[in-house]
Every structure is written in C-alpha cells, then in structure tokens.
Amino acid sequence: MFLPHTDSERSEMLKTIGVSSIDELFQDVPEKVRYPTLNLPPALTEMEVAAQLQQMALANETTQDLACFLGAGAYNHYIPAAVDHILRRNEFYTAYTPYQPEVSQGTLQAIFEYQSLMCALTGMEVSNASHYDGATATAEAGIMAYHTFRGKRTRFVLSPGVHPQYRQVFRTYMSGYEGLEILGDETEGNPMDYLERLEGLINSNTALVVVQYPDFFGQIHDLASLAEKVHQAGGLFAVVVNPIALGLLKPPGEFGADIVVGDGQPLGIPLSFGGPYLGIFTTRKEYVRRIAGRLVGETVDVQGRRGYVLTLTAREQHIRREKATSNICTNQGLMALAATVYLALVGKEGLRQVAELCYHKAHYAADRIAQIRGYHVLNQRPFFHEFVVKCPKPVAEINNYLLDYGILGGYDLGQDYPALKDHMLIAVTEMNSREEIETLAEYLEEFAHD
C-alpha cells in the first residue's frame, strides 16, 4: 500500500535539510538532461501488464517443457514441495545477515544446521555460510591458500578437470596478487587424462592444488596419492565437489582434502536461468580463522538455554578491507536454507538413493548411446552423472535438431577444450525417465544418419 506524504510533511522535510523546494534538490543535474522527454509506450493497466508479461514468459522453455540432458555445473533435480514452502516463510524470506543474535535465533540456527550438514557431507571440520556459487567458492580457496602462506608460495595448480568457468573466476580473483603462477589446466592434449601431469607440477613453491571430484567430465578419480604428494610438498589440497555425488562416494575429508568447495545448486535449488546459487566452502579446523563469510556457533545464555551467535567473524571483513583476507560479506542465507531443508527432508538414505539413480541412469544412457554407429563414449573409468560422447557432427547442430523434438541436449565441450571439438557432455539425473533416454538415443541416431 502506498501512503504519500502530505504537503505539510514535505515542507517540514525540505526545511530540515535547508531547501525551499523539491526542484532545488536537482540543481546539480544539468538543466538540459534534468527532465528529458522519454519515449515510453502508452500506459497500461495492471491487468494488461500482467497479461503482457505472461505472454513474454510463455516464450521461455524450461526443464518442465523439455527433456533435459544438459548439466555442466547446473542440474535438473527433483525439489520436494516443502523446500519452497519453508523458504517463503517471511521470517526467512526477508532476513539478511543476522548481526543481532538476540533477535535472529531462527536464522542463526538454520545457518548452524547448514554448516553441520556441509561438514557431515564433505568430511571436513568447519563450514562457512557461504559464497555466491561454486566458482566464487573455488576462487576463495585460492585466496585462503595465498594468505595461509602469507604470499611466500606463489604456484597454484588447477586441474583441467575443474569447471572452466570456475577456473576463469579463480584467475580473475587472483589477478590482484603480483607474481603468481597459475598453471596445470592448459587445454593442449587430452584434458581428460591429467593426474600424472598435475603431480609433475607440484614443488616446494606450490600453495594450492585444485581438482574436481567427480571432474567436469563426470570421471571419478582416486585422488589419495595426489593429496599425499601435495602434502609432502607442504601445499594445500582443494577439492571441488558435486554434493549429490557425495551421497555415494567417499567424502574428500577421508582422502586428504584441506579445503572442499562446490555449488549447492543440486540441493533443492532450482535452475532459475543461472541463479542465485550457493557456494559451499568447508575446511579443516586449523584454517578456521582464514575463512571468508559467516560462521555461526552454538552456545548457552546466562540462563543455560541453547543459543546461536555469529562467531570468529573478523571485523576486517566489514570495516578494514585492506587487512581482510577476503571481502565477501554475504551469506546467501536463503539458498543455504534451501540446501538445509532439502538434506533434512531426504536424509542420508534418500541422498544415497538420488545419487544411485543418477549413477545408474547415466550408465544406462551411456551404454545405449555407445551402441549407435558414429557415437563413441569416451569415459573409460568410473563416472557419475555425466559422460563424454564423441559425435559424428558438430554439437551445436545436433542440439538444434534435438531442440526441435523437445530435448535439451548436452554441453558442447569444444567451447572450452579444443581437443574435444565435436564432443558432447551429457548429464542424466533422477528426473530423466527410461523413455526420455530412449528418445534421446533415437533422435541422435536419426540425426547422424540423415
């Protein structure tokens, strides 16, 4: 409801700030641009605007309209109705950073539960809450490693199996530090076979090695020996994860990770045309004072009742930016809440069931596509959720063809990896039925043999 000010209220406000009219507030704006003639369409009623926006929205096609086989970091998973129902409670929906714990207990408890769940999922000891997305969380791992060694170690090794956009954001974040060497993810050669090459780049100047698990191509590597080599050199080992995969796979904390990051989008967060998403960041307790973002702790009040507070949040993050290890001061609280509700609803066994469905359906799809003449599945090692297919024709042409039949095809890997020109990354989740997989295979075969 709009309640305009009265004339007397406006006069009082103008008098208080020392001007006689509203026009005086705009004296610093050049007169020729002060009140321009705007080329606006005729006014519409609320009903007409609603109808027009609805018509525009119908031009969009979503995963509710298409069979989706596109992943590459954002996935079409089932979201229980209760997730959105709880998010829309106005206590959560409008809440921001809970600076005043005495009036923010619900929000603080939700964040505390989120942190606890992230630690259980990743096998780490400490979680923040949180970052913007998986890319910024990965970049923050670089910043944390830099400050852990006080800038004395300058080599950062990135696996080519880390999401290409994450690597780009990593480089952007680290570009402000002089003398750094970021290497390992060069796109020459076969980007799907990289572990031995990464080991050869580790030396006494290495601050951080970043790998993905499963990697961008869906491959599941045994990373224990790589972690050991990083630690022998005195560096930190960061692992980018798909949180759904951790319902099935060994958590990184059990094979030597120092930092675990990733995107929480698969945990009850819709695709939403690219965001907002959720940056997961967990680490070991010894590095807790170097974490950016929010940490919530559980305590008791003077009467012995359980309560929650922001803890170990350095003031430099807010007011002394030149001394801060990071300047991210948000917590993506609503998205963290979505992940918390999702995990609480599905539970340990439910998460494993989702992961198993993704695993088995992806392998069924890969086996089916491998039978089609002209298509070759490249994944020779175990894979989760996604796999790489060498195609007989350009991926863009195949995807345009599939779209005509209501299928959202896979990711064109040639965009990021020259050696993988005409290779498609196909994602399969629990949302893909056997019928959809069969239909995809039929149209792939039909296009190849046209």
CSV table of C-alpha atoms in Angstrom, one decimal, residues 215-391:
chain,number,residue,atom,x,y,z
A,215,ASP,CA,35.6,-34.0,-12.5
A,216,PHE,CA,33.9,-31.8,-15.1
A,217,PHE,CA,33.7,-34.8,-17.5
A,218,GLY,CA,32.0,-36.9,-14.8
A,219,GLN,CA,35.1,-39.1,-14.2
A,220,ILE,CA,35.7,-40.4,-10.7
A,221,HIS,CA,39.5,-40.4,-9.9
A,222,ASP,CA,41.2,-41.9,-6.8
A,223,LEU,CA,42.8,-38.7,-5.5
A,224,ALA,CA,44.5,-40.0,-2.4
A,225,SER,CA,48.0,-40.3,-3.9
A,226,LEU,CA,47.7,-36.7,-5.4
A,227,ALA,CA,46.7,-35.4,-2.0
A,228,GLU,CA,49.7,-37.1,-0.4
A,229,LYS,CA,52.1,-35.6,-2.9
A,230,VAL,CA,50.7,-32.1,-2.3
A,231,HIS,CA,51.1,-32.5,1.5
A,232,GLN,CA,54.7,-33.9,1.1
A,233,ALA,CA,55.5,-30.6,-0.7
A,234,GLY,CA,53.8,-28.6,2.1
A,235,GLY,CA,50.9,-27.3,0.0
A,236,LEU,CA,47.2,-27.3,0.4
A,237,PHE,CA,44.8,-29.6,-1.5
A,238,ALA,CA,41.4,-28.3,-2.5
A,239,VAL,CA,38.6,-30.5,-4.0
A,240,VAL,CA,35.6,-29.2,-5.9
A,241,VAL,CA,32.6,-31.5,-5.4
A,242,ASN,CA,29.2,-32.3,-6.7
A,243,PRO,CA,27.2,-32.6,-3.4
A,244,ILE,CA,24.8,-35.2,-4.8
A,245,ALA,CA,27.8,-37.4,-5.7
A,246,LEU,CA,28.8,-37.4,-2.0
A,247,GLY,CA,25.7,-39.4,-1.2
A,248,LEU,CA,27.5,-42.3,-2.9
A,249,LEU,CA,31.3,-41.5,-3.0
A,250,LYS,CA,33.9,-41.3,-0.3
A,251,PRO,CA,33.9,-37.7,1.2
A,252,PRO,CA,37.1,-35.7,0.4
A,253,GLY,CA,37.9,-35.3,4.0
A,254,GLU,CA,38.7,-39.0,4.1
A,255,PHE,CA,41.4,-38.8,1.4
A,256,GLY,CA,43.3,-35.8,2.4
A,257,ALA,CA,41.5,-32.7,1.3
A,258,ASP,CA,42.3,-29.4,3.2
A,259,ILE,CA,39.5,-27.4,1.5
A,260,VAL,CA,36.3,-28.7,-0.1
A,261,VAL,CA,34.2,-26.4,-2.2
A,262,GLY,CA,31.4,-26.7,-4.7
A,263,ASP,CA,28.0,-25.5,-5.8
A,264,GLY,CA,25.0,-26.3,-3.6
A,265,GLN,CA,22.5,-25.9,-6.5
A,266,PRO,CA,21.7,-29.6,-6.7
A,267,LEU,CA,20.5,-29.5,-3.1
A,268,GLY,CA,17.0,-28.2,-3.6
A,269,ILE,CA,17.8,-25.0,-5.6
A,270,PRO,CA,16.1,-24.6,-8.9
A,271,LEU,CA,18.0,-23.9,-12.2
A,272,SER,CA,16.4,-20.4,-12.3
A,273,PHE,CA,18.2,-19.4,-15.5
A,274,GLY,CA,21.5,-19.4,-13.8
A,275,GLY,CA,21.0,-18.3,-10.2
A,276,PRO,CA,21.1,-17.4,-7.4
A,277,TYR,CA,23.1,-20.5,-6.4
A,278,LEU,CA,25.1,-21.5,-3.3
A,279,GLY,CA,28.9,-21.7,-2.8
A,280,ILE,CA,29.9,-24.5,-0.4
A,281,PHE,CA,33.1,-23.9,1.5
A,282,THR,CA,34.4,-26.3,4.1
A,283,THR,CA,37.9,-26.8,5.6
A,284,ARG,CA,39.9,-28.1,8.5
A,285,LYS,CA,39.7,-26.5,11.9
A,286,GLU,CA,43.3,-25.3,11.8
A,287,TYR,CA,42.3,-22.9,9.0
A,288,VAL,CA,39.1,-21.6,10.5
A,289,ARG,CA,40.4,-18.1,11.1
A,290,ARG,CA,41.1,-17.6,7.4
A,291,ILE,CA,37.6,-18.4,6.2
A,292,ALA,CA,35.6,-15.7,4.5
A,293,GLY,CA,31.9,-15.4,5.0
A,294,ARG,CA,29.8,-16.3,8.1
A,295,LEU,CA,30.3,-18.8,10.8
A,296,VAL,CA,27.6,-19.5,13.3
A,297,GLY,CA,28.4,-21.1,16.7
A,298,GLU,CA,26.2,-22.8,19.3
A,299,THR,CA,26.4,-21.6,22.9
A,300,VAL,CA,24.3,-21.1,26.0
A,301,ASP,CA,22.9,-17.9,27.5
A,302,VAL,CA,23.2,-16.8,31.1
A,303,GLN,CA,20.2,-19.0,32.0
A,304,GLY,CA,21.7,-22.0,30.4
A,305,ARG,CA,19.5,-22.1,27.4
A,306,ARG,CA,20.8,-23.1,24.0
A,307,GLY,CA,21.5,-20.1,21.7
A,308,TYR,CA,23.3,-19.2,18.4
A,309,VAL,CA,25.7,-16.4,17.6
A,310,LEU,CA,28.0,-15.3,14.8
A,311,THR,CA,31.5,-16.3,15.8
A,312,LEU,CA,35.0,-15.9,14.6
A,313,THR,CA,33.9,-13.3,12.1
A,314,ALA,CA,36.8,-10.9,11.8
A,315,ARG,CA,35.8,-7.2,11.8
A,316,GLU,CA,38.3,-6.7,8.9
A,317,GLN,CA,35.8,-8.3,6.7
A,318,HIS,CA,33.5,-5.3,7.3
A,319,ILE,CA,35.5,-2.2,8.1
A,320,ARG,CA,39.2,-2.7,7.4
A,321,ARG,CA,39.1,-4.0,3.9
A,322,GLU,CA,42.9,-3.6,3.2
A,323,LYS,CA,43.6,-6.0,6.0
A,324,ALA,CA,40.9,-8.6,5.2
A,325,THR,CA,41.7,-12.0,3.8
A,326,SER,CA,38.5,-11.7,1.7
A,327,ASN,CA,35.9,-9.1,1.2
A,328,ILE,CA,32.9,-11.4,0.6
A,329,CYS,CA,30.5,-10.4,3.4
A,330,THR,CA,27.3,-12.1,2.3
A,331,ASN,CA,25.9,-15.4,3.4
A,332,GLN,CA,23.4,-16.4,0.7
A,333,GLY,CA,21.2,-17.3,3.6
A,334,LEU,CA,18.1,-18.2,1.7
A,335,MET,CA,19.9,-20.6,-0.6
A,336,ALA,CA,21.7,-22.1,2.3
A,337,LEU,CA,18.3,-22.7,3.9
A,338,ALA,CA,17.1,-24.4,0.8
A,339,ALA,CA,20.0,-26.8,0.9
A,340,THR,CA,19.4,-27.4,4.6
A,341,VAL,CA,15.7,-28.2,4.2
A,342,TYR,CA,16.5,-30.5,1.2
A,343,LEU,CA,19.1,-32.5,3.1
A,344,ALA,CA,16.9,-32.7,6.2
A,345,LEU,CA,14.0,-34.0,4.1
A,346,VAL,CA,15.8,-36.6,2.0
A,347,GLY,CA,18.2,-37.7,4.8
A,348,LYS,CA,21.3,-39.9,4.4
A,349,GLU,CA,19.5,-42.8,2.8
A,350,GLY,CA,17.4,-40.5,0.5
A,351,LEU,CA,20.5,-38.7,-0.7
A,352,ARG,CA,22.2,-42.0,-1.5
A,353,GLN,CA,19.1,-43.1,-3.4
A,354,VAL,CA,19.2,-39.9,-5.5
A,355,ALA,CA,22.9,-40.4,-6.2
A,356,GLU,CA,22.4,-44.1,-7.2
A,357,LEU,CA,19.6,-43.1,-9.6
A,358,CYS,CA,21.8,-40.5,-11.2
A,359,TYR,CA,24.7,-43.1,-11.4
A,360,HIS,CA,22.7,-45.9,-12.9
A,361,LYS,CA,20.6,-43.8,-15.3
A,362,ALA,CA,23.7,-42.1,-16.6
A,363,HIS,CA,25.4,-45.5,-17.2
A,364,TYR,CA,22.3,-46.8,-18.9
A,365,ALA,CA,22.3,-43.8,-21.2
A,366,ALA,CA,26.0,-44.1,-22.0
A,367,ASP,CA,25.6,-47.8,-22.8
A,368,ARG,CA,22.6,-47.0,-25.1
A,369,ILE,CA,24.4,-44.2,-26.9
A,370,ALA,CA,27.6,-46.3,-27.3
A,371,GLN,CA,25.5,-48.7,-29.4
A,372,ILE,CA,24.7,-46.0,-32.1
A,373,ARG,CA,27.0,-46.0,-35.1
A,374,GLY,CA,29.0,-42.8,-35.2
A,375,TYR,CA,28.9,-42.0,-31.5
A,376,HIS,CA,31.7,-43.0,-29.1
A,377,VAL,CA,31.5,-42.7,-25.3
A,378,LEU,CA,35.0,-41.6,-24.0
A,379,ASN,CA,34.7,-42.3,-20.3
A,380,GLN,CA,36.9,-45.4,-19.7
A,381,ARG,CA,37.0,-45.0,-15.9
A,382,PRO,CA,34.0,-44.9,-13.5
A,383,PHE,CA,31.8,-41.9,-13.9
A,384,PHE,CA,29.0,-40.2,-12.2
A,385,HIS,CA,26.0,-38.3,-13.6
A,386,GLU,CA,27.8,-37.1,-16.7
A,387,PHE,CA,29.8,-38.6,-19.6
A,388,VAL,CA,31.5,-37.5,-22.8
A,389,VAL,CA,30.3,-38.5,-26.2
A,390,LYS,CA,32.3,-38.0,-29.4
A,391,CYS,CA,29.7,-37.0,-32.1
